[in-house]
Coordinates of C-alpha atoms in Angstrom, one line a residue:
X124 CA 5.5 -24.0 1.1
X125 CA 5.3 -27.6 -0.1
X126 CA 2.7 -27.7 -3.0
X127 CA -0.1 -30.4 -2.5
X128 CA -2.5 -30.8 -5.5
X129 CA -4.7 -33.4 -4.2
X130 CA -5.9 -30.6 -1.9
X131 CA -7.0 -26.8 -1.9
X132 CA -6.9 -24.5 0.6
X133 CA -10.5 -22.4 0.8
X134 CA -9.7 -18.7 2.8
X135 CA -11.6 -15.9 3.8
X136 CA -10.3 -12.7 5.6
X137 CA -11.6 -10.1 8.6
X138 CA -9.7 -6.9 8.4
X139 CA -10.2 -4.4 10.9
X140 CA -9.5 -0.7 10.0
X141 CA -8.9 1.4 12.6
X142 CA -10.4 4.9 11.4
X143 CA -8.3 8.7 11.5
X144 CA -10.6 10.1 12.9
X145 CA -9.8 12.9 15.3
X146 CA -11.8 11.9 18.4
X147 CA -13.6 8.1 19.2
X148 CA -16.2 6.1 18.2
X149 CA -18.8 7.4 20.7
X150 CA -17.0 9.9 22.9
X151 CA -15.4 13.1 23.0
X152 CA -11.7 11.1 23.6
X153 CA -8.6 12.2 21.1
X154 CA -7.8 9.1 19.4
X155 CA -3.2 9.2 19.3
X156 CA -1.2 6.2 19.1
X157 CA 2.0 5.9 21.4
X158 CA 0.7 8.4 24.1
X159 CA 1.0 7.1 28.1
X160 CA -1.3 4.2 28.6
X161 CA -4.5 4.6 30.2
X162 CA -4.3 8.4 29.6
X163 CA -6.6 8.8 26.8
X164 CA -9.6 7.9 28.5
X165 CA -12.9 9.5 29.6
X166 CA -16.0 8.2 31.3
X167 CA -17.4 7.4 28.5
X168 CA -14.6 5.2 27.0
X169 CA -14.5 3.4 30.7
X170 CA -18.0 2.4 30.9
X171 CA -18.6 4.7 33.9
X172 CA -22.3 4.3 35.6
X173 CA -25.0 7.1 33.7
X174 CA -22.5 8.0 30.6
X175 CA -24.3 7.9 27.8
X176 CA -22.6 7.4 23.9
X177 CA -22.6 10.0 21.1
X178 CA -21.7 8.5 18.1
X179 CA -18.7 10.3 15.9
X180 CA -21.0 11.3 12.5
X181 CA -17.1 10.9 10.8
X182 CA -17.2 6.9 11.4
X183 CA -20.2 7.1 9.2
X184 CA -18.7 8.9 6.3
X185 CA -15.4 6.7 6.4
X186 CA -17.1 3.4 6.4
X187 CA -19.1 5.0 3.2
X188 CA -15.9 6.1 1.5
X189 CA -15.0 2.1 1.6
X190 CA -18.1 0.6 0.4
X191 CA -18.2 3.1 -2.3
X192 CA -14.5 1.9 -3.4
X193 CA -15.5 -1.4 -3.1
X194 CA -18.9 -1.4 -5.3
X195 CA -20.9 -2.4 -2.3
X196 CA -24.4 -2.2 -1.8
X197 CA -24.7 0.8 1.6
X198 CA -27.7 0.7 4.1
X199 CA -30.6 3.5 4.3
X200 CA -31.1 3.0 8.5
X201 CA -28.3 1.8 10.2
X202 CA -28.5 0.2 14.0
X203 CA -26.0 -0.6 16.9
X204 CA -26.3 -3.5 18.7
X205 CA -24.2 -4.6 22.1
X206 CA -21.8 -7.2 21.8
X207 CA -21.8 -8.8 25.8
X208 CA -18.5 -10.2 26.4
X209 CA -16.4 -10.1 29.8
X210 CA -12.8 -9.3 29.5
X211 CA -10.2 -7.4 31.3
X212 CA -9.8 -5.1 28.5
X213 CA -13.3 -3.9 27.8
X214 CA -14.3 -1.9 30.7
X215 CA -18.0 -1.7 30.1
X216 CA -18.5 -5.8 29.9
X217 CA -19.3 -4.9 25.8
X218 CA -18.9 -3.4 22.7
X219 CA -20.6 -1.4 20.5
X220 CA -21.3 -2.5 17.0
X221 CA -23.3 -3.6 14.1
X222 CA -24.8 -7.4 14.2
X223 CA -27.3 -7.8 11.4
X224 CA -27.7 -4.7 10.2
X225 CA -24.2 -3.7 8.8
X226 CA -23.8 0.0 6.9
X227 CA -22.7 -2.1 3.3
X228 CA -22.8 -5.4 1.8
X229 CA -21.6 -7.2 -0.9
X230 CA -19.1 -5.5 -2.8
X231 CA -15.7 -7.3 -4.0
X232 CA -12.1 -5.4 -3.8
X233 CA -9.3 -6.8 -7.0
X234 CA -6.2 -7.1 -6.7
X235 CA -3.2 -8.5 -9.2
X236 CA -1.4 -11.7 -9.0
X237 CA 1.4 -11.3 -11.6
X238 CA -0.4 -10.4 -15.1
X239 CA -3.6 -11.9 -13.9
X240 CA -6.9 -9.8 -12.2
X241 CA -8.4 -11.3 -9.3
X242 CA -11.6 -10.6 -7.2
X243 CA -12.2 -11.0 -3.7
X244 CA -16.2 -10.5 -3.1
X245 CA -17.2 -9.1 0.4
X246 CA -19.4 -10.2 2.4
X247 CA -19.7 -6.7 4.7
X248 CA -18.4 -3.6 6.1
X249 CA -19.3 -2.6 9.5
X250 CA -18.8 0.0 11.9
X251 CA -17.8 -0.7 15.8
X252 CA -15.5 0.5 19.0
X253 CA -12.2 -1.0 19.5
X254 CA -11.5 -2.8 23.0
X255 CA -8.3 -1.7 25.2
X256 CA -5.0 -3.6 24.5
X257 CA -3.6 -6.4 26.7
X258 CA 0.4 -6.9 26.9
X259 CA 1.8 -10.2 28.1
X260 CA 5.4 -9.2 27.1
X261 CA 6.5 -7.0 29.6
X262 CA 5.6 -8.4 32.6
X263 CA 6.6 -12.1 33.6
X264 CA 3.7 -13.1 35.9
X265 CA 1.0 -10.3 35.0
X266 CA -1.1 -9.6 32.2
X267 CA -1.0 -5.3 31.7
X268 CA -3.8 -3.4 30.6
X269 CA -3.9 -0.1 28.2
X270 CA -7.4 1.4 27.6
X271 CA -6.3 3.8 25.9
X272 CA -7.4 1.8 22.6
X273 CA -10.8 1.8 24.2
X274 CA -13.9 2.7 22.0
X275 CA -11.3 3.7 18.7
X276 CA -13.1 3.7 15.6
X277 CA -13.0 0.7 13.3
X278 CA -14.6 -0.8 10.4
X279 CA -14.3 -4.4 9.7
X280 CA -14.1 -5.6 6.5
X281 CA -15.5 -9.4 5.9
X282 CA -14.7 -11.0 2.5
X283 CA -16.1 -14.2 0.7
X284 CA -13.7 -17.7 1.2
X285 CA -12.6 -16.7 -2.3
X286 CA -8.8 -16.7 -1.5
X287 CA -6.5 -20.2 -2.1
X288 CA -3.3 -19.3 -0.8
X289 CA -1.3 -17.5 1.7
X290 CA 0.3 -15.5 -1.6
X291 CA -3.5 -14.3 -2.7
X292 CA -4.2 -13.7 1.0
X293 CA -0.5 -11.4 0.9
X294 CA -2.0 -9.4 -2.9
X295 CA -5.3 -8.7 -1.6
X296 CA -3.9 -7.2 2.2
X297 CA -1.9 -5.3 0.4
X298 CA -4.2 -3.8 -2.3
X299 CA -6.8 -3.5 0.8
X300 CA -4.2 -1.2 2.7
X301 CA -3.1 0.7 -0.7
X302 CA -7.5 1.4 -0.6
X303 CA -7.8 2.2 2.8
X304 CA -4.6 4.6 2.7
X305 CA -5.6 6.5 -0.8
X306 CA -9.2 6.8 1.1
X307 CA -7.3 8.5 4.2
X308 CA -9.8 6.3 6.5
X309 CA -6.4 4.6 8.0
X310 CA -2.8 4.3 8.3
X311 CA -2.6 1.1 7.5
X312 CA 0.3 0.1 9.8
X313 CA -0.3 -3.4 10.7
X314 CA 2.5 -3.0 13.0
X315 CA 1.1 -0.7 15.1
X316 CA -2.0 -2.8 15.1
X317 CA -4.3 0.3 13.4
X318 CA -5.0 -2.6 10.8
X319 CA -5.4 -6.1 12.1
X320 CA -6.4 -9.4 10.3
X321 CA -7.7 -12.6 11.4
X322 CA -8.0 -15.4 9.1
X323 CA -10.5 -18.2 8.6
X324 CA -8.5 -21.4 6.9
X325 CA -9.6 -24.5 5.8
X326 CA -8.8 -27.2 3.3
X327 CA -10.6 -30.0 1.4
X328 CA -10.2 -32.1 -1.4
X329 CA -9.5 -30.4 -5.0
X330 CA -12.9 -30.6 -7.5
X331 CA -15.0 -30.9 -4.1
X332 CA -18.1 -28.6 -3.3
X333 CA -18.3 -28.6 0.6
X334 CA -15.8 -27.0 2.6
X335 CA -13.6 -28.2 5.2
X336 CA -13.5 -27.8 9.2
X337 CA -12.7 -24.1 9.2
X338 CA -10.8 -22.5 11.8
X339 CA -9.6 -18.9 12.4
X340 CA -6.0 -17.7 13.2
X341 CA -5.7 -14.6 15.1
X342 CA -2.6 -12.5 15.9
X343 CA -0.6 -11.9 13.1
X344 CA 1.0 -8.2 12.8
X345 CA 2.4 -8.2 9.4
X346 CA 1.7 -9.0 5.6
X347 CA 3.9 -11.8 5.8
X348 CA 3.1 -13.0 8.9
X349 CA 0.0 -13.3 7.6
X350 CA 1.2 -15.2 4.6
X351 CA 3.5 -17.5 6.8
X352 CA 0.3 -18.2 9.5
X353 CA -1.7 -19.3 6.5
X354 CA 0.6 -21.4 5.1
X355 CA 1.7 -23.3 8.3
X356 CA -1.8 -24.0 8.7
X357 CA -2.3 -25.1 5.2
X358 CA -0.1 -27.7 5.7
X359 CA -1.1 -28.4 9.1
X360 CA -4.1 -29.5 8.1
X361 CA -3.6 -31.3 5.2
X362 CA -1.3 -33.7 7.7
X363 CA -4.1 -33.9 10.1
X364 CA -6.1 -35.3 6.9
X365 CA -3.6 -38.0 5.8
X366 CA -2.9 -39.1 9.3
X367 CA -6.5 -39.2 10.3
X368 CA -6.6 -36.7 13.0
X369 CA -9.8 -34.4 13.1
X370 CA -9.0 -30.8 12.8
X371 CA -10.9 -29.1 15.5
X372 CA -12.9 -25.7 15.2
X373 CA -10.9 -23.7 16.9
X374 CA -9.5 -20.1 17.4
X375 CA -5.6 -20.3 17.1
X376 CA -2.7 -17.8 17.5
X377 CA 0.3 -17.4 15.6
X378 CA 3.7 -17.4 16.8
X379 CA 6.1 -15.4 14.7
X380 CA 9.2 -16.5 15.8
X381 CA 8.5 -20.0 15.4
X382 CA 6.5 -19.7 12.3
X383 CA 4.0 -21.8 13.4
X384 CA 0.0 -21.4 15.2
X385 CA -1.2 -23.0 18.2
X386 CA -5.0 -23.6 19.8
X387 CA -6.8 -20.6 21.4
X388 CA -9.6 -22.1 22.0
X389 CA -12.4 -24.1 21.0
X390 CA -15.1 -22.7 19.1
X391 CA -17.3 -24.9 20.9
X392 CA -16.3 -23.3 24.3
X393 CA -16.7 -19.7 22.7
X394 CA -18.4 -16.8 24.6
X395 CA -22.2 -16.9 23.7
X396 CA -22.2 -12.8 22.6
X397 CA -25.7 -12.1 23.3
X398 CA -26.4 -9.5 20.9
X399 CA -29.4 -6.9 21.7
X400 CA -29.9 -3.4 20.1
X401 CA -28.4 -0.9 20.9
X402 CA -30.9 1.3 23.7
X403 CA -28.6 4.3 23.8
X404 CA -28.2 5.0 19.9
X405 CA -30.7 6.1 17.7
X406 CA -30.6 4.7 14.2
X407 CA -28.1 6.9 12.3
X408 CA -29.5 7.4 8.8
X409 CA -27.7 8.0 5.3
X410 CA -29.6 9.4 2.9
X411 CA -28.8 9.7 -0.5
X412 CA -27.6 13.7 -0.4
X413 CA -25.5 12.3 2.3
X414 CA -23.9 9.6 0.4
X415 CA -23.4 12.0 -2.8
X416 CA -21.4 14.0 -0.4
X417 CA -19.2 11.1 0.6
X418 CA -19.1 10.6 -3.0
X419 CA -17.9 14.1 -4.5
X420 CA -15.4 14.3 -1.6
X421 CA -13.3 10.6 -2.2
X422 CA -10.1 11.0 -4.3
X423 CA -9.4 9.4 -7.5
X424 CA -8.8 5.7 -6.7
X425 CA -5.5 3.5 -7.6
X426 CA -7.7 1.3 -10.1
X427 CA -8.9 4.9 -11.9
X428 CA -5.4 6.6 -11.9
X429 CA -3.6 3.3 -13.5
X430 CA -6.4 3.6 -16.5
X431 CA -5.9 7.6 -16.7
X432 CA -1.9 7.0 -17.0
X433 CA -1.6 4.4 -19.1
X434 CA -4.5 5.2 -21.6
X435 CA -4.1 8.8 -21.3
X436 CA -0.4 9.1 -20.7
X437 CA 0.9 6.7 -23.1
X438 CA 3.0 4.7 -19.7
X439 CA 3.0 0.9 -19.4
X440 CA 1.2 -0.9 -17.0
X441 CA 4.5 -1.8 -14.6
X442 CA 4.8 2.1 -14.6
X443 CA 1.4 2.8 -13.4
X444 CA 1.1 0.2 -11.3
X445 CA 4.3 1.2 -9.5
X446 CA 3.6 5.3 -9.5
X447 CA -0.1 3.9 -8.3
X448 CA 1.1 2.0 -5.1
X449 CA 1.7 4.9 -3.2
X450 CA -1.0 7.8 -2.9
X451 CA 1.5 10.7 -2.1
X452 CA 3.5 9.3 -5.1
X453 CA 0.8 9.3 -7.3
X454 CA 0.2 12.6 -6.4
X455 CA 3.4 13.8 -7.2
X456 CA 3.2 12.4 -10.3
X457 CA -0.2 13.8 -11.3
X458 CA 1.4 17.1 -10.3
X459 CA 4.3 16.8 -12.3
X460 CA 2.7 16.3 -16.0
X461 CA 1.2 19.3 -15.4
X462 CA 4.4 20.7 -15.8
X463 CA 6.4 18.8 -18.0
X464 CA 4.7 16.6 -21.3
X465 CA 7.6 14.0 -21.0
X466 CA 5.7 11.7 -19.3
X467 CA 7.5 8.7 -19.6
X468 CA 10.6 10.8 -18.1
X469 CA 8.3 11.8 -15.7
X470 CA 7.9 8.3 -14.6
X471 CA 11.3 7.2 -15.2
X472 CA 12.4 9.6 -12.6
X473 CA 9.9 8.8 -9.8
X474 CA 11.0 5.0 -10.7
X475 CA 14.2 5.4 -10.4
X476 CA 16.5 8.5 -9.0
X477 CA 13.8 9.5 -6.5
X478 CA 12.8 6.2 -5.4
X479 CA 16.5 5.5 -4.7
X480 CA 17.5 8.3 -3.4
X481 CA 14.1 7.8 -0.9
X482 CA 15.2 4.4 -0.1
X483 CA 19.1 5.3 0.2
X484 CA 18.5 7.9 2.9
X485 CA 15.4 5.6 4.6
X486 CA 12.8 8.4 3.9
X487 CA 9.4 8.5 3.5
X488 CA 7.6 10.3 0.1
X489 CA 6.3 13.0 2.2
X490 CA 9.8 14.3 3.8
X491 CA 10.8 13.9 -0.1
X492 CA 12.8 17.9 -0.5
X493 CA 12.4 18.7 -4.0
X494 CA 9.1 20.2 -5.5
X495 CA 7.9 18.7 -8.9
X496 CA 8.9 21.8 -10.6
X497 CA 12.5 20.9 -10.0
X498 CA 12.2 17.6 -11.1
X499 CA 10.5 19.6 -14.1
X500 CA 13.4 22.0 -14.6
X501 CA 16.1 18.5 -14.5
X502 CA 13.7 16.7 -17.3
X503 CA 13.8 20.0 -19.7
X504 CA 17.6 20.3 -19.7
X505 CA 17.7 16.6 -21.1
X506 CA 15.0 17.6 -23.6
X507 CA 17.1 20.4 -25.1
X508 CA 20.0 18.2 -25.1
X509 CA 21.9 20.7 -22.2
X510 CA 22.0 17.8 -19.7
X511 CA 22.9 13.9 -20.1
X512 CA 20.6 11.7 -18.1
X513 CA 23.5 9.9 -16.6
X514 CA 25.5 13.7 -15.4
X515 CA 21.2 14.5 -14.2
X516 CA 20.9 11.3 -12.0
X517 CA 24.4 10.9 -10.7
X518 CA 25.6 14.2 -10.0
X519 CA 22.9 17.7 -10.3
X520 CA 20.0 15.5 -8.8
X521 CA 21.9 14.7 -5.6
X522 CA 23.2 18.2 -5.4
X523 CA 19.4 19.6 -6.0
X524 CA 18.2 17.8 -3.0
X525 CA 20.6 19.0 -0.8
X526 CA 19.4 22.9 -2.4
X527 CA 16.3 22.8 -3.6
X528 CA 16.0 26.5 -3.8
X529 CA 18.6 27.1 -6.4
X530 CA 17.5 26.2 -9.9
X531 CA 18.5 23.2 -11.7
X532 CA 20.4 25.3 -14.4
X533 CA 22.2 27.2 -12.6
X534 CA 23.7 24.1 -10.4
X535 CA 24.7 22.6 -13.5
X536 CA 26.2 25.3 -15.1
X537 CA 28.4 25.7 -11.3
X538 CA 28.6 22.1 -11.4
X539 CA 30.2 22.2 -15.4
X540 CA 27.6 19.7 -16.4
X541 CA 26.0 21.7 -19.3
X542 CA 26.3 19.5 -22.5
X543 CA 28.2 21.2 -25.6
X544 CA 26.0 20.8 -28.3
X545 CA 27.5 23.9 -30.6
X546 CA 28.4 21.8 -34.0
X547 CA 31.5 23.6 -34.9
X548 CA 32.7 22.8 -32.0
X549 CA 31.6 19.5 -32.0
X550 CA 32.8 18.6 -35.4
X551 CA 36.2 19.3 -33.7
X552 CA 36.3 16.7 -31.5
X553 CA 34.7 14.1 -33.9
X554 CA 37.4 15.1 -36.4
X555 CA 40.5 14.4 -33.4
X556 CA 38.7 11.2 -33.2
X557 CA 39.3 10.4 -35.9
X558 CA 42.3 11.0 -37.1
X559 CA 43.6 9.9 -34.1
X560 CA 42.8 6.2 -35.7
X561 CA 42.7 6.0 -39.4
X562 CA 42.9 2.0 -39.2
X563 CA 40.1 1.9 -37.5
X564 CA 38.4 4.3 -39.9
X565 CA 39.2 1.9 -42.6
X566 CA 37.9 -1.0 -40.7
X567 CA 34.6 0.9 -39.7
X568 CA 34.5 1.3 -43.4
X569 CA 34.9 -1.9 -44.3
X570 CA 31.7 -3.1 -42.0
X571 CA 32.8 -3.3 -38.5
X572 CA 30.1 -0.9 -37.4
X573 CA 31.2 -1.7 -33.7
X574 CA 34.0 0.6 -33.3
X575 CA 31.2 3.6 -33.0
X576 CA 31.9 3.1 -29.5
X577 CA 35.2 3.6 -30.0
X578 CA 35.0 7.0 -31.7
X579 CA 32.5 8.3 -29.1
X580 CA 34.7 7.2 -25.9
X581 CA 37.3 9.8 -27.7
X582 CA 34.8 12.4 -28.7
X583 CA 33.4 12.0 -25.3
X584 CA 37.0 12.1 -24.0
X585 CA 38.1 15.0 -25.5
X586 CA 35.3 17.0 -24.6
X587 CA 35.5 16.2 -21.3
X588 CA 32.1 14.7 -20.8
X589 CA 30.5 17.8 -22.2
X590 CA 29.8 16.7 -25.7
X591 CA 26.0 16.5 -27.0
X592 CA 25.7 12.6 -27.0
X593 CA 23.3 12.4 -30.0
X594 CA 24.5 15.4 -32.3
X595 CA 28.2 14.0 -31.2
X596 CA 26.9 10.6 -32.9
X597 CA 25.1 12.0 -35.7
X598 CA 28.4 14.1 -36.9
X599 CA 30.7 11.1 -36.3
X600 CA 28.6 8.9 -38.4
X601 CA 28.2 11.4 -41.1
X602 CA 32.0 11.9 -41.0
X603 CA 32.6 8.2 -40.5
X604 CA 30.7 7.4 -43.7
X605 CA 32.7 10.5 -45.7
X606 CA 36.2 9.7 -45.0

């Protein structure tokens, strides 16, 4: 994106959080993504004459579970209201949800832009039904319409214009799906549109108070098609600016294999949504034994963990933060320090060997095969100097997952990896070394501390791999420094 500091870009977000729950919003319907459309339905979903809603006391506690992770203040007596629009894809002409009486406000989520802290405040969380899903890709002269999406559980989360680029936008998406995912209120899969973002962008002059002509993008799938979306439009506008051409409130749509949005609609044109309560749904009401509930039953957040492992556990920050981005990961890490006090190991290993060998084979954490005992077992051989971190990694841990029944000693010891640390022996090799090159001796002697690395390659050499690196070195330098 072509930087322009005569201008700023002012940003605010509308995430929509489709909710796990096991049944929908306000009817007895199983909520599944993928299934046949228009076959998880019910009367109730279709707007069907005399059905009357129930709502899904679950939706509640989800939506509490995110304004409690993001500070927010949470409503006593919470009302529906009926949002009246007419489309193809809402069969009972509206949708249920909260107008002016949303279950939190205020509230503000951080997230990290290289070494710096940033805040995002929000404006609300509220609770409403999804509408069905329209498909213009399949089809080239009809429009085709799933219901099955119909009356879904979501909760939409509304933030401050606080964000100034499509790279803070991209940090705080992400850090907002890490939440909803450790909060196990949503997948998170922007893909399969369970979370969904719209955008409102506008731009004005740098140092100035009053914001630009805003206008909202809608339709982007991804993280970075956010990013891309808010960047095209960033520029956009800023042309319309120097060239003199008003930017219109509008609703636009983004086109992903272009990389660039075009016009929806006018705002001025847009659908007057005639909100009324709700006649069918009592107030629903969260007291405060209700909301200690919520409370006692939420996991410990990714903000919470990073302090407990690096204050605690002695790890850096990059550590923490890279155990931390993944709930089942951080799990499995938690798990593991109960088993082994090498904690930086620990996290060297989740780092490294197992998020490689995760990403070589295309898995996800949870289909990961080896328990955190075995991972355990691996990191005590290297403590008593029986295994080499290098043999560990690159030829018992590969082995291990394909058996991760059989204990990690005894597939070294088949495997001949087990590290010779006897120091008879030992002094053995170290003396072979070194007689092998008595010139050398004398130059090592005479200050060229280098050739250690030459001694070791024999000891190493002779030993056939199997040599204790660190008593090896200790001997040979005691020996080196004798001769």
């Amino acid at each position: 994106m072509t930087v322009n500091n005569k201008y700023e870009a002012v940003i605010g977000l509308e995430v929509h959080a489709q909710l796990q729950t096991k049944s929908k919003a306000f009817s007895k319907d199983p909520v599944s993504y993928g299934e046949k459309p228009n076959t998880m339905v019910d009367p109730v979903s279709l707007g069907h004459p005399g059905t009357l809603p129930v709502f899904n006391k679950e939706v509640v506690a989800m939506a509490l579970k995110m304004g409690l992770a993001c500070e927010a203040d949470i409503r006593e007596v919470n009302q529906f209201a009926r949002k009246n629009y007419f489309y193809a894809d809402l069969p009972k002409g509206y949708q249920i949800t909260q107008d002016d009486t949303p279950i939190c406000t205020n509230g503000f989520v951080e997230y990290k832009m290289g070494d710096e802290t940033k805040k995002v405040r929000l404006i609300r969380i509220h609770m409403e039904e999804d509408a069905g899903k329209s498909i213009h890709d399949l089809d080239p002269f009809n429009t085709l319409i799933d219901l099955n999406r119909c009356g879904v559980p979501l909760i939409e989360i509304v933030t401050m214009p606080d964000l100034r680029s499509g790279d803070e936008a991209f940090a705080y998406l992400m850090e907002m799906r890490k939440l909803v995912r450790y909060l196990d209120v949503c997948d998170g899969n922007m893909e399969e549109g369970s979370l969904r973002c719209d955008a409102n962008i506008s731009v004005r002059l740098r140092g100035a108070e009053e914001y630009g002509q805003k206008v909202e993008v809608k339709n982007m799938n991804s993280m970075r098609n956010v990013k891309k979306a808010i960047e095209f439009e960033i520029e956009r506008q800023i042309d319309c600016l120097e060239t003199g051409i008003e930017i219109m409130h509008e609703t636009r749509s983004f086109d992903a294999s272009k990389g660039t949005t075009f016009s929806m609609r006018s705002k001025e044109e847009a659908n007057d949504y005639r909100y009324f309560p709700e006649p069918d749904l009592p107030p629903v009401i969260v007291d405060e034994a209700w909301l200690n509930e919520v409370k006692a039953s939420m996991p410990a957040l990714p903000k919470e963990l990073t302090k407990i492992f690096t204050k605690e556990l002695g790890l850096s920050e990059y550590d923490a933060t890279v155990i931390t981005e993944d709930k089942q990961i951080a799990l499995y890490f938690q798990n593991l320090t109960k088993l082994t006090k090498n904690y930086k190991a620990a996290a060297n290993w989740i780092i490294g060997p197992v998020k490689s060998y995760l990403n070589e084979k295309a898995l996800h954490f949870e289909d990961f095969p080896l328990p955190e005992q075995k991972i355990a077992e691996i990191i005590d051989l290297i403590d008593e100097g029986k295994l080499s971190f290098t043999a560990a990694s690159q030829k018992l841990f590969p082995v291990m997952a394909q058996s991760p029944e059989k204990p990690a000693k005894e597939l070294a010891e088949s495997l001949n990896l087990i590290q010779d640390s006897d120091e008879d022996t030992l002094s053995g090799f170290v003396l072979e070394a070194i007689q092998a090159y008595p010139e050398k001796v004398k130059e090592y002697q005479a200050g060229k501390k280098g050739l250690m690395g030459l001694f070791m390659g024999e000891v190493m050499k002779r030993s056939k791999g199997k040599a204790d690196p660190k008593k090896a070195s200790a001997i040979l330098q005691e020996m080196l420094d004798k001769a």
